[in-house]
Every structure is written in structure tokens, then in C-alpha cells.
Short mmCIF file of C-alpha atoms in Angstrom, two decimals:
data_model
loop_
_atom_site.label_atom_id
_atom_site.label_comp_id
_atom_site.label_asym_id
_atom_site.label_seq_id
_atom_site.Cartn_x
_atom_site.Cartn_y
_atom_site.Cartn_z
CA MET A 1 -14.88 6.46 4.48
CA LEU A 2 -18.79 7.46 5.14
CA GLU A 3 -18.11 10.46 1.92
CA HIS A 4 -17.03 7.50 -0.17
CA LEU A 5 -19.44 5.13 0.59
CA GLU A 6 -22.37 7.61 0.29
CA LEU A 7 -20.85 8.72 -2.86
CA PHE A 8 -20.78 5.20 -4.22
CA PHE A 9 -24.07 3.89 -3.11
CA LYS A 10 -25.71 7.24 -4.48
CA SER A 11 -24.07 6.99 -7.80
CA ILE A 12 -25.26 3.64 -8.39
CA PHE A 13 -28.80 3.75 -7.58
CA ILE A 14 -29.89 7.36 -6.50
CA ASP A 15 -28.03 9.48 -9.73
CA ASN A 16 -27.83 6.16 -12.09
CA MET A 17 -26.82 7.17 -15.18
CA VAL A 18 -29.92 5.53 -17.28
CA PHE A 19 -32.55 5.57 -14.76
CA ALA A 20 -31.82 9.10 -13.23
CA THR A 21 -30.66 11.24 -16.27
CA PHE A 22 -31.34 8.94 -19.14
CA LEU A 23 -27.55 9.06 -20.49
CA GLY A 24 -26.19 6.01 -22.94
CA MET A 25 -29.68 5.18 -23.76
CA CYS A 26 -28.56 4.29 -27.36
CA SER A 27 -26.48 1.20 -26.63
CA TYR A 28 -28.53 0.71 -23.43
CA LEU A 29 -31.31 -0.40 -26.12
CA ALA A 30 -29.30 -1.39 -28.93
CA VAL A 31 -26.52 -4.34 -27.02
CA SER A 32 -29.18 -5.09 -24.12
CA LYS A 33 -30.76 -8.08 -26.72
CA LYS A 34 -27.98 -10.55 -25.33
CA VAL A 35 -26.43 -10.84 -21.68
CA SER A 36 -23.32 -11.97 -22.92
CA THR A 37 -22.94 -8.63 -25.12
CA ALA A 38 -24.35 -6.54 -22.47
CA VAL A 39 -21.87 -7.84 -19.85
CA GLY A 40 -19.15 -7.08 -22.37
CA LEU A 41 -19.85 -3.54 -22.86
CA GLY A 42 -20.81 -2.84 -19.25
CA ALA A 43 -17.53 -4.21 -18.17
CA ALA A 44 -15.96 -1.68 -21.01
CA VAL A 45 -18.14 1.40 -19.61
CA ILE A 46 -16.64 0.88 -16.34
CA PHE A 47 -12.95 0.69 -17.20
CA VAL A 48 -13.53 3.78 -19.19
CA LEU A 49 -15.12 5.63 -16.65
CA ALA A 50 -12.99 4.48 -14.01
CA VAL A 51 -9.93 5.87 -16.00
CA THR A 52 -11.27 9.17 -17.73
CA VAL A 53 -13.02 10.46 -14.58
CA PRO A 54 -10.08 10.92 -12.69
CA MET A 55 -7.94 11.93 -15.30
CA ASN A 56 -10.44 14.65 -16.16
CA TRP A 57 -10.55 15.63 -13.03
CA LEU A 58 -6.33 15.75 -13.15
CA LEU A 59 -6.94 18.10 -16.18
CA ASP A 60 -9.83 20.25 -14.77
CA LYS A 61 -7.84 20.77 -11.36
CA TYR A 62 -4.58 21.45 -12.82
CA LEU A 63 -5.13 22.65 -16.41
CA LEU A 64 -8.77 24.00 -17.35
CA LYS A 65 -10.24 25.31 -13.88
CA ASP A 66 -9.94 29.24 -12.89
CA GLY A 67 -6.86 29.82 -11.76
CA ALA A 68 -5.54 26.47 -12.13
CA LEU A 69 -2.45 27.03 -13.75
CA ALA A 70 -1.16 28.83 -10.71
CA TRP A 71 1.32 26.41 -9.76
CA MET A 72 3.20 27.21 -13.27
CA GLY A 73 3.53 30.76 -11.83
CA PRO A 74 1.44 33.86 -10.29
CA GLU A 75 1.63 35.54 -13.84
CA TYR A 76 -0.43 32.63 -14.98
CA ALA A 77 -3.05 32.71 -12.21
CA ASP A 78 -5.82 34.78 -13.98
CA TYR A 79 -5.98 32.20 -16.96
CA ASP A 80 -9.31 30.36 -17.46
CA LEU A 81 -9.15 27.69 -19.85
CA SER A 82 -12.38 26.01 -19.01
CA PHE A 83 -13.68 26.78 -22.32
CA LEU A 84 -11.32 23.76 -23.58
CA SER A 85 -13.39 21.22 -21.02
CA PHE A 86 -15.40 19.60 -23.78
CA ILE A 87 -12.66 19.20 -25.97
CA MET A 88 -10.08 17.70 -23.53
CA PHE A 89 -12.45 15.32 -21.91
CA ILE A 90 -13.46 13.60 -25.34
CA ALA A 91 -9.90 13.48 -26.14
CA THR A 92 -9.22 11.60 -23.26
CA ILE A 93 -12.04 9.80 -23.46
CA ALA A 94 -11.60 8.81 -27.16
CA THR A 95 -8.30 7.65 -26.13
CA MET A 96 -9.15 5.27 -23.60
CA VAL A 97 -11.82 4.06 -25.71
CA GLN A 98 -9.36 3.30 -28.74
CA LEU A 99 -7.38 1.24 -25.82
CA VAL A 100 -10.23 -0.78 -24.91
CA GLU A 101 -11.26 -1.50 -28.53
CA ILE A 102 -7.56 -3.25 -29.32
CA VAL A 103 -7.52 -4.99 -25.97
CA VAL A 104 -10.86 -6.77 -26.77
CA GLU A 105 -10.26 -7.44 -30.46
CA LYS A 106 -6.92 -9.02 -29.37
CA PHE A 107 -8.06 -11.13 -26.53
CA SER A 108 -12.07 -11.59 -27.03
CA PRO A 109 -12.84 -11.60 -31.19
CA SER A 110 -16.18 -12.72 -30.51
CA LEU A 111 -17.37 -10.05 -27.91
CA TYR A 112 -15.53 -7.51 -30.45
CA ASN A 113 -17.88 -8.55 -33.44
CA SER A 114 -21.15 -8.95 -31.15
CA LEU A 115 -20.53 -5.50 -29.93
CA GLY A 116 -19.74 -4.06 -33.34
CA ILE A 117 -20.30 -0.24 -33.91
CA PHE A 118 -21.38 0.49 -30.31
CA LEU A 119 -17.61 -0.63 -28.64
CA PRO A 120 -16.13 2.66 -30.45
CA LEU A 121 -18.95 4.75 -29.88
CA ILE A 122 -18.34 4.25 -26.30
CA ALA A 123 -16.05 7.78 -27.55
CA VAL A 124 -19.23 9.85 -27.70
CA ASN A 125 -21.49 7.87 -25.08
CA CYS A 126 -22.96 10.63 -23.73
CA ALA A 127 -23.06 8.51 -20.11
CA ILE A 128 -18.75 8.49 -20.14
CA LEU A 129 -18.83 12.65 -21.31
CA GLY A 130 -21.69 12.99 -18.20
CA GLY A 131 -19.76 11.17 -15.67
CA SER A 132 -16.51 13.66 -16.37
CA LEU A 133 -18.73 17.18 -16.54
CA PHE A 134 -21.17 15.98 -13.21
CA MET A 135 -17.48 15.06 -12.02
CA GLN A 136 -16.80 18.72 -12.84
CA THR A 137 -20.06 20.74 -11.92
CA ARG A 138 -20.33 18.59 -8.46
CA ASP A 139 -16.98 19.73 -7.49
CA ILE A 140 -15.45 16.70 -6.39
CA PRO A 141 -12.71 17.63 -3.90
CA ASN A 142 -9.80 14.79 -4.62
CA ILE A 143 -8.71 12.12 -6.96
CA GLY A 144 -10.01 9.38 -4.86
CA LEU A 145 -13.53 10.56 -4.58
CA ALA A 146 -13.64 11.00 -8.69
CA PHE A 147 -11.86 7.21 -8.86
CA ASN A 148 -15.15 6.44 -6.81
CA TYR A 149 -17.52 8.23 -8.80
CA GLY A 150 -16.29 6.45 -11.63
CA ILE A 151 -16.32 3.80 -10.86
CA SER A 152 -19.87 3.63 -9.33
CA SER A 153 -21.27 5.55 -12.30
CA GLY A 154 -20.02 2.58 -14.33
CA ILE A 155 -21.42 0.14 -12.23
CA GLY A 156 -24.66 1.73 -12.10
CA TRP A 157 -24.97 1.84 -15.90
CA PHE A 158 -23.35 -1.84 -15.73
CA LEU A 159 -26.17 -2.98 -13.45
CA ALA A 160 -28.79 -1.35 -15.62
CA ILE A 161 -27.60 -2.81 -18.90
CA LEU A 162 -27.22 -5.73 -17.50
CA ALA A 163 -30.66 -6.06 -15.57
CA ILE A 164 -32.75 -4.89 -19.35
CA ALA A 165 -30.91 -7.90 -21.14
CA ALA A 166 -31.84 -10.33 -18.72
CA ILE A 167 -35.09 -9.25 -18.58
CA ARG A 168 -35.63 -8.95 -22.65
CA GLU A 169 -33.96 -12.33 -22.78
CA LYS A 170 -37.10 -13.94 -20.84
CA ILE A 171 -39.46 -11.67 -21.82
CA ARG A 172 -38.93 -13.13 -25.49
CA TYR A 173 -40.95 -16.06 -24.76
CA SER A 174 -43.74 -14.15 -23.39
CA ASN A 175 -46.92 -13.10 -24.69
CA VAL A 176 -46.24 -9.62 -25.48
CA PRO A 177 -48.94 -7.52 -26.94
CA ALA A 178 -48.14 -7.09 -30.84
CA PRO A 179 -47.96 -3.43 -30.58
CA LEU A 180 -45.64 -3.65 -27.29
CA ARG A 181 -43.00 -5.90 -28.81
CA GLY A 182 -39.25 -4.39 -29.17
CA LEU A 183 -38.87 -1.21 -27.92
CA GLY A 184 -42.00 -0.39 -26.49
CA ILE A 185 -42.09 -2.82 -23.42
CA THR A 186 -38.60 -2.13 -23.04
CA PHE A 187 -39.09 1.41 -22.59
CA ILE A 188 -42.03 0.41 -20.54
CA ILE A 189 -40.00 -1.75 -18.16
CA THR A 190 -36.69 0.86 -17.89
CA GLY A 191 -39.49 3.50 -16.27
CA LEU A 192 -40.32 0.85 -13.70
CA MET A 193 -37.01 0.02 -13.29
CA GLY A 194 -36.09 3.60 -12.77
CA ILE A 195 -38.72 4.21 -10.06
CA GLY A 196 -37.36 1.06 -8.53
CA PHE A 197 -34.00 2.33 -8.61
CA GLN A 198 -35.23 6.10 -7.30
CA SER A 199 -37.21 4.43 -4.32
CA PHE A 200 -33.39 4.22 -2.46
CA GLY A 201 -33.35 7.89 -2.33
CA GLY A 202 -35.07 7.59 1.08
CA MET A 203 -33.04 4.84 2.26
CA LEU A 204 -29.64 6.70 1.00
CA THR A 205 -29.89 10.27 1.90
CA GLY A 206 -30.28 9.87 5.57
CA ASP A 207 -32.71 12.78 5.71
CA ASN A 208 -34.57 10.96 8.86
CA GLU A 209 -34.26 14.83 10.80
CA PRO A 210 -37.42 15.76 11.35
CA PRO A 211 -37.87 19.98 10.16
CA GLU A 212 -37.00 22.45 12.49
CA GLU A 213 -40.62 23.65 13.09
CA ALA A 214 -41.35 20.33 14.01
CA GLN A 215 -38.28 20.13 16.41
CA THR A 216 -39.10 23.40 18.02
CA THR A 217 -42.88 22.21 18.51
CA THR A 218 -41.39 19.51 20.07
CA VAL A 219 -38.96 21.16 22.11
CA LYS A 220 -42.27 23.52 23.61
CA ALA A 221 -44.45 20.86 23.98
CA GLU A 222 -41.82 18.61 26.16
CA LYS A 223 -41.05 22.29 28.40
CA GLU A 224 -45.22 22.51 28.88
CA LYS A 225 -45.27 18.70 30.20
CA GLU A 226 -42.60 19.63 32.41
CA ILE A 227 -44.22 22.44 33.72
CA LYS A 228 -47.66 20.99 34.27
CA LYS A 229 -45.55 18.25 35.90
CA GLU A 230 -44.20 20.53 38.38
CA ILE A 231 -47.33 22.34 39.12
CA GLU A 232 -48.83 18.64 39.81
CA ASP A 233 -46.27 17.96 42.43
CA LYS A 234 -46.90 21.06 44.21
CA GLU A 235 -50.18 20.63 44.29
CA LYS A 236 -49.70 17.29 45.74
CA ALA A 237 -46.90 18.73 48.43
CA VAL A 238 -49.42 21.55 49.45
CA SER A 239 -52.30 18.77 49.79
CA TYR A 240 -50.06 16.79 51.37
CA ASN A 241 -49.04 19.46 54.11
CA GLU A 242 -52.53 20.43 54.72
CA ALA A 243 -53.65 16.76 55.52
CA ILE A 244 -50.91 16.43 57.82
CA ASN A 245 -51.98 19.99 59.78
CA LYS A 246 -55.59 19.09 59.70
#
């Protein structure tokens, strides 16, 4: 449970697709002018990542990884199809994006029209492919954590585009200097938001343990205090005995 929670919050805040790795910036900047459009695209990205990351985990585990074909028999144990990772991952992503496009066009034509070309372009969105590639490089051990990683990465991207869309709607009525209007102020705000998201790192990593040298120094200091206390107690006892004898 703790492993799932740690991965969930790290993927949203510390390893945020936009603010940590700058993936998916094209649609992040282009579709973030209105909150309603940003919500629609963010929801689509969450769905695609939640489905494609575990599906690609299964492909990597049982087909692509070195020795993954051992389940077919010992004669296939030496096969390594990892060179097909990009092709297989993109094929899976494109299939899911096509499904999302059909559903959105059927049930929300207005959202489909507002997203325009960026909805089918999710198929080549580097944030979507990045989710599967990060899953592969981090050797996520089971499909449950892969699903967790897909959902949390999508939520992180959703929060990023939702936040910048809300700010851009408000900043439209602000007195922004002419050279910074448009993408200029958007990049500045994105950088500040990235710093804000990265500030969660110290809270979530739990690295509160002192370094090994500091621990050794603390142990030595405690031993020295104990020895000094014993010596003082012995000196007091000797002084007391001498006083009684006198």
C-alpha cells in the first residue's frame, strides 16, 4: 500500500510529466487557453495513460524484454525483442487514441471541435509515450503499479494543464507587458509552477535520516557523555566516602 501511495504522489508532483521532464509541452501550451478545453484533453490523457501503460507493461513483460518469451518454451528463452519497443508502444497508444477520438466525437461534438487536431495528436504526444518508456526503464515490478503509474502520470499532466489554463484565463485581463504577452508570460508561469511542484520533493521522498557520518558522530558523543557521567558519579562517591571517614 505504501509503495502504491509513494509512486502515486511522486508521479504527480516530483516526476510530473510537464514540470519535471517537460513532456507534452506542445498540447500543454496550445490547448490551455480555456479551462473547459484543458479539462477535456486532460481527461483523455489520463484515460490513454491508464490503459496504455499497463498494456505496454504486459507487452514488455511477456513479449519484448530479454528472455520474456521463455513462457513459450526453453528454445525461445534467448530471444530479445526489445528493439521493437517503440513500434509496439506507439501502436498500442495509437489504438487507444483512436478509440478515445471515436467516443469523444460521438458523445461530445463541441469538445471534439474545440480540441481539433490535438486530440488525434495524443497518439504522438511525447508524454503518452514517455509514460510507457519510463515504466520500462524503472522496471516497475507488477501490473498494479504500472496501472498506478499510468493514472498518476495522467493526473499530474491534467493538473498542470488545468492550472495553466485557469491562470491564462485570468491573466487575459491583467496588464502584462507587451513583450511578454502570450507564450512569454506562459513560459515564466510554467517555470514558477515547476519550482512549486518540485518543492514537494523533500516532503515525499522521506529522506529525513541523517548521513552515516553524522550518525557515527552522534553515537560517539553519546558514549563520551556516558563515560563522563560515570567518572563524575565515581568521583562523587569517593568524595562522599572520604567525607564519612573523616
